[in-house]
Tab-separated table of C-alpha atoms and ligand atoms in Angstrom:
chain	number	residue	atom	x	y	z
A	1	UNK	CA	-22.833	36.515	9.683
A	2	UNK	CA	-19.700	37.231	7.668
A	3	UNK	CA	-18.041	34.194	9.253
A	4	UNK	CA	-21.049	32.008	8.413
A	5	UNK	CA	-20.974	33.188	4.806
A	6	UNK	CA	-17.229	32.468	4.562
A	7	UNK	CA	-17.790	29.000	6.018
A	8	UNK	CA	-20.644	28.374	3.531
A	9	UNK	CA	-18.521	29.572	0.582
A	10	UNK	CA	-15.566	27.531	1.873
A	11	UNK	CA	-17.683	24.368	1.982
A	12	UNK	CA	-18.986	24.973	-1.552
A	13	UNK	CA	-15.431	25.653	-2.783
A	14	UNK	CA	-14.165	22.482	-1.098
A	15	UNK	CA	-16.926	20.405	-2.736
A	16	UNK	CA	-16.194	21.955	-6.126
A	17	UNK	CA	-12.485	21.230	-5.722
A	18	UNK	CA	-13.227	17.642	-4.757
A	19	UNK	CA	-15.454	17.276	-7.808
A	20	UNK	CA	-12.672	18.693	-10.011
A	21	UNK	CA	-10.182	16.223	-8.569
A	22	UNK	CA	-12.602	13.343	-9.237
A	23	UNK	CA	-13.021	14.519	-12.819
A	24	UNK	CA	-9.244	14.605	-13.346
A	25	UNK	CA	-8.737	18.339	-12.821
A	26	UNK	CA	-5.763	20.322	-11.512
A	27	UNK	CA	-3.153	17.944	-9.971
A	28	UNK	CA	-2.105	20.731	-7.580
A	29	UNK	CA	-5.380	20.267	-5.706
A	30	UNK	CA	-4.005	17.116	-4.084
A	31	UNK	CA	-0.497	18.451	-3.356
A	32	UNK	CA	0.541	19.513	0.160
A	33	UNK	CA	3.140	22.303	0.421
A	34	UNK	CA	2.568	23.536	3.947
A	35	UNK	CA	3.634	22.352	6.443
A	36	UNK	CA	6.894	21.002	5.030
A	37	UNK	CA	8.939	18.507	7.090
A	38	UNK	CA	11.814	20.023	9.092
A	39	UNK	CA	15.112	19.946	7.248
A	40	UNK	CA	17.841	18.024	9.089
A	41	UNK	CA	21.314	16.848	8.088
A	42	UNK	CA	21.654	13.067	7.957
A	43	UNK	CA	24.974	11.511	8.997
A	44	UNK	CA	27.585	10.737	6.342
A	45	UNK	CA	26.691	7.090	6.842
A	46	UNK	CA	23.492	5.529	8.159
A	47	UNK	CA	25.324	4.860	11.455
A	48	UNK	CA	26.313	8.487	12.041
A	49	UNK	CA	23.985	10.608	14.158
A	50	UNK	CA	21.722	12.958	12.178
A	51	UNK	CA	21.634	16.611	13.239
A	52	UNK	CA	18.428	16.279	15.300
A	53	UNK	CA	19.564	13.248	17.351
A	54	UNK	CA	20.455	13.217	21.053
A	55	UNK	CA	23.903	11.637	21.230
A	56	UNK	CA	23.876	9.321	24.256
A	57	UNK	CA	27.407	7.964	23.867
A	58	UNK	CA	30.138	9.160	21.529
A	59	UNK	CA	32.970	7.130	23.036
A	60	UNK	CA	34.358	9.917	25.210
A	61	UNK	CA	32.588	9.796	28.578
A	62	UNK	CA	29.603	8.646	30.657
A	63	UNK	CA	28.117	12.127	31.003
A	64	UNK	CA	24.656	10.974	29.826
A	65	UNK	CA	24.549	7.857	32.049
A	66	UNK	CA	24.167	6.850	35.685
A	67	UNK	CA	25.038	3.574	37.351
A	68	UNK	CA	22.804	1.372	39.482
A	69	UNK	CA	20.935	3.243	42.240
A	70	UNK	CA	22.211	6.599	40.992
A	71	UNK	CA	25.880	5.763	41.486
A	72	UNK	CA	28.608	6.776	39.019
A	73	UNK	CA	29.082	4.439	36.076
A	74	UNK	CA	31.802	1.888	36.813
A	75	UNK	CA	31.962	0.333	33.363
A	76	UNK	CA	35.277	0.607	31.527
A	77	UNK	CA	35.933	3.206	28.861
A	78	UNK	CA	38.573	2.559	26.188
A	79	UNK	CA	39.128	3.010	22.446
A	80	UNK	CA	35.867	4.872	21.914
A	81	UNK	CA	33.761	2.147	23.514
A	82	UNK	CA	32.314	1.330	26.918
A	83	UNK	CA	32.355	-2.194	28.266
A	84	UNK	CA	30.323	-3.916	30.957
A	85	UNK	CA	32.308	-4.349	34.162
A	86	UNK	CA	31.064	-7.568	35.714
A	87	UNK	CA	29.136	-7.005	38.924
A	88	UNK	CA	29.003	-3.195	38.649
A	89	UNK	CA	25.340	-3.287	37.628
A	90	UNK	CA	23.275	-1.886	34.807
A	91	UNK	CA	23.604	1.691	33.612
A	92	UNK	CA	20.762	4.042	32.628
A	93	UNK	CA	20.351	7.216	30.612
A	94	UNK	CA	19.963	10.383	32.690
A	95	UNK	CA	17.296	11.528	30.253
A	96	UNK	CA	13.946	9.763	29.833
A	97	UNK	CA	12.445	8.696	26.521
A	98	UNK	CA	9.124	7.452	25.138
A	99	UNK	CA	8.510	6.990	21.409
A	100	UNK	CA	11.904	7.037	19.725
A	101	UNK	CA	14.320	5.948	17.031
A	102	UNK	CA	17.451	4.457	18.599
A	103	UNK	CA	20.788	3.541	17.028
A	104	UNK	CA	23.182	1.461	19.084
A	105	UNK	CA	26.303	-0.552	18.256
A	106	UNK	CA	27.487	-3.472	20.377
A	107	UNK	CA	30.152	-6.167	20.379
A	108	UNK	CA	30.346	-9.465	22.233
A	109	UNK	CA	33.797	-10.631	23.442
A	110	UNK	CA	36.189	-11.996	20.825
A	111	UNK	CA	37.109	-14.779	23.235
A	112	UNK	CA	34.154	-17.195	23.207
A	113	UNK	CA	33.329	-18.356	26.717
A	114	UNK	CA	30.243	-20.148	27.962
A	115	UNK	CA	27.199	-21.157	25.954
A	116	UNK	CA	23.530	-20.337	25.556
A	117	UNK	CA	22.536	-17.381	27.710
A	118	UNK	CA	26.032	-17.356	29.253
A	119	UNK	CA	27.798	-16.095	26.105
A	120	UNK	CA	28.030	-12.360	25.443
A	121	UNK	CA	24.773	-11.547	27.213
A	122	UNK	CA	23.606	-7.966	27.753
A	123	UNK	CA	20.464	-6.149	26.712
A	124	UNK	CA	18.759	-2.860	26.076
A	125	UNK	CA	15.877	-2.152	28.438
A	126	UNK	CA	13.609	0.335	26.662
A	127	UNK	CA	11.803	2.429	29.264
A	128	UNK	CA	13.816	0.391	31.790
A	129	UNK	CA	11.437	-2.554	31.238
A	130	UNK	CA	11.263	-4.011	27.760
A	131	UNK	CA	14.440	-5.949	26.958
A	132	UNK	CA	15.786	-6.121	23.442
A	133	UNK	CA	18.252	-8.951	23.932
A	134	UNK	CA	21.962	-8.729	23.212
A	135	UNK	CA	23.685	-12.093	22.991
A	136	UNK	CA	26.446	-13.801	21.039
A	137	UNK	CA	24.010	-15.746	18.862
A	138	UNK	CA	26.638	-16.804	16.317
A	139	UNK	CA	26.653	-20.619	16.410
A	140	UNK	CA	25.205	-20.506	19.901
A	141	UNK	CA	21.994	-22.382	20.546
A	142	UNK	CA	19.544	-21.101	23.131
A	143	UNK	CA	15.779	-20.627	23.330
A	144	UNK	CA	14.631	-18.679	20.249
A	145	UNK	CA	12.867	-15.973	22.234
A	146	UNK	CA	16.091	-15.397	24.159
A	147	UNK	CA	18.584	-15.068	21.293
A	148	UNK	CA	20.013	-11.798	19.963
A	149	UNK	CA	17.315	-9.409	18.674
A	150	UNK	CA	14.551	-11.191	20.549
A	151	UNK	CA	12.303	-9.299	22.906
A	152	UNK	CA	13.431	-11.404	25.812
A	153	UNK	CA	11.130	-14.349	26.568
A	154	UNK	CA	8.516	-12.876	24.218
A	155	UNK	CA	9.234	-12.226	20.561
A	156	UNK	CA	11.464	-14.389	18.344
A	157	UNK	CA	13.442	-12.412	15.718
A	158	UNK	CA	12.428	-13.020	12.084
A	159	UNK	CA	15.969	-14.223	11.248
A	160	UNK	CA	19.321	-14.578	13.003
A	161	UNK	CA	21.420	-11.780	11.454
A	162	UNK	CA	24.271	-12.093	13.967
A	163	UNK	CA	27.879	-11.324	13.199
A	164	UNK	CA	30.627	-13.291	14.900
A	165	UNK	CA	32.116	-12.681	18.337
A	166	UNK	CA	34.400	-9.621	18.485
A	167	UNK	CA	32.660	-7.941	15.518
A	168	UNK	CA	30.690	-4.723	15.895
A	169	UNK	CA	26.953	-5.142	15.314
A	170	UNK	CA	24.145	-2.605	15.169
A	171	UNK	CA	20.522	-2.268	16.162
A	172	UNK	CA	18.301	0.392	14.664
A	173	UNK	CA	15.123	0.490	16.680
A	174	UNK	CA	11.799	2.229	16.192
A	175	UNK	CA	9.894	2.059	19.447
A	176	UNK	CA	6.366	3.136	20.299
A	177	UNK	CA	5.742	3.388	24.035
A	178	UNK	CA	2.668	1.734	25.551
A	179	UNK	CA	-0.197	4.021	26.501
A	180	UNK	CA	-1.998	3.900	29.844
A	181	UNK	CA	-5.246	5.492	30.974
A	182	UNK	CA	-5.231	7.873	33.956
A	183	UNK	CA	-6.187	5.003	36.258
A	184	UNK	CA	-3.289	2.901	34.994
A	185	UNK	CA	-5.058	0.545	32.576
A	186	UNK	CA	-3.012	-0.326	29.486
A	187	UNK	CA	-4.676	1.225	26.430
A	188	UNK	CA	-2.199	0.159	23.738
A	189	UNK	CA	0.800	-2.161	23.804
A	190	UNK	CA	4.377	-1.030	23.133
A	191	UNK	CA	5.460	-1.740	19.555
A	192	UNK	CA	8.934	-2.300	18.202
A	193	UNK	CA	10.709	-2.505	14.879
A	194	UNK	CA	14.337	-3.669	14.962
A	195	UNK	CA	16.895	-3.717	12.170
A	196	UNK	CA	19.898	-5.875	13.125
A	197	UNK	CA	23.019	-5.288	11.010
A	198	UNK	CA	20.784	-3.814	8.291
A	199	UNK	CA	18.259	-6.684	8.387
A	200	UNK	CA	14.655	-6.397	9.568
A	201	UNK	CA	14.215	-8.726	12.557
A	202	UNK	CA	11.216	-7.288	14.442
A	203	UNK	CA	8.486	-5.727	12.298
A	204	UNK	CA	6.243	-3.382	14.279
A	205	UNK	CA	5.778	-6.214	16.762
A	206	UNK	CA	3.544	-5.812	19.838
A	207	UNK	CA	5.399	-6.288	23.134
A	208	UNK	CA	3.508	-8.366	25.722
A	209	UNK	CA	4.594	-6.377	28.759
A	210	UNK	CA	7.560	-5.770	31.015
A	211	UNK	CA	10.321	-8.391	30.694
A	212	UNK	CA	10.087	-11.263	33.179
A	213	UNK	CA	12.655	-14.027	33.694
A	214	UNK	CA	10.049	-16.321	35.242
A	215	UNK	CA	6.384	-16.189	34.332
A	216	UNK	CA	4.330	-14.267	31.821
A	217	UNK	CA	5.060	-10.656	30.925
A	218	UNK	CA	2.413	-8.116	31.806
A	219	UNK	CA	1.938	-4.373	31.768
A	220	UNK	CA	2.267	-2.171	34.821
A	221	UNK	CA	1.561	1.532	34.407
A	222	UNK	CA	4.578	3.835	34.137
A	223	UNK	CA	5.538	7.284	32.918
A	224	UNK	CA	5.203	8.438	29.307
A	225	UNK	CA	8.991	8.745	29.291
A	226	UNK	CA	11.465	6.553	31.177
A	227	UNK	CA	15.259	6.036	31.082
A	228	UNK	CA	16.840	3.395	28.844
A	229	UNK	CA	19.091	0.870	30.624
A	230	UNK	CA	21.928	-1.352	29.425
A	231	UNK	CA	22.297	-4.682	31.200
A	232	UNK	CA	25.236	-6.057	33.173
A	233	UNK	CA	24.774	-9.798	32.729
A	234	UNK	CA	28.353	-10.488	33.778
A	235	UNK	CA	29.832	-10.638	30.263
A	236	UNK	CA	32.206	-7.906	28.963
A	237	UNK	CA	29.949	-6.701	26.134
A	238	UNK	CA	30.991	-3.363	24.584
A	239	UNK	CA	28.938	-0.460	23.217
A	240	UNK	CA	29.677	2.517	20.990
A	241	UNK	CA	27.919	5.154	18.881
A	242	UNK	CA	24.558	5.420	20.652
A	243	UNK	CA	22.099	8.063	19.526
A	244	UNK	CA	18.377	8.590	19.791
A	245	UNK	CA	15.697	10.680	18.126
A	246	UNK	CA	12.654	11.241	20.342
A	247	UNK	CA	9.540	11.016	18.137
B	301	MG	MG1	20.131	-9.952	28.355
């Protein structure tokens, strides 16, 4: 009875407060104080990992990565960067991730070799499936949905914000994982926002499905969290300063 009375009074109070707000009453009525967002320390620059990030690569070792089929990583490590070793295969994070904010810096070789897809090709496979393309797209013509910052063979970037070969570039990614029902039916597509060298290139875009080289992408059910992979496409592309904030 007491509970019912409290509920009744609460409802009346809520309606009165709403009426006050409508009539231009106390501004505090529409202010939220609790909960307050967690306090974190941002990096000194926008590239530096904030205090709540998982640092995946800080230039020192491969401790957060595994090579193809669970082998040790065979990529080269020098000068605070790791570089694809041709033929050694892709590498993957030991930890799995779903919704996330990812910062990653990459560099295509200073010596320009090849053309189109054969120049400075690598890629970031979110959840091991959805490729955000890495390519030397500076004065290098290829299909638009295969250039740097494309979702490979799906989404064309809004602009080409590429720096030249041998220069460090960055991707800041906000990724929403796809959702699947218990019987494996896709309920909502993956979505991605990408900022390339400070420029918006993918704006909350819906991904069509897992990356396919031939044919149309489609969704196949997978875990809520999966490892992120970096591609060995045969070109010595380098990476540094990789951090992630699970959301
Ligand atoms: Mg690629």
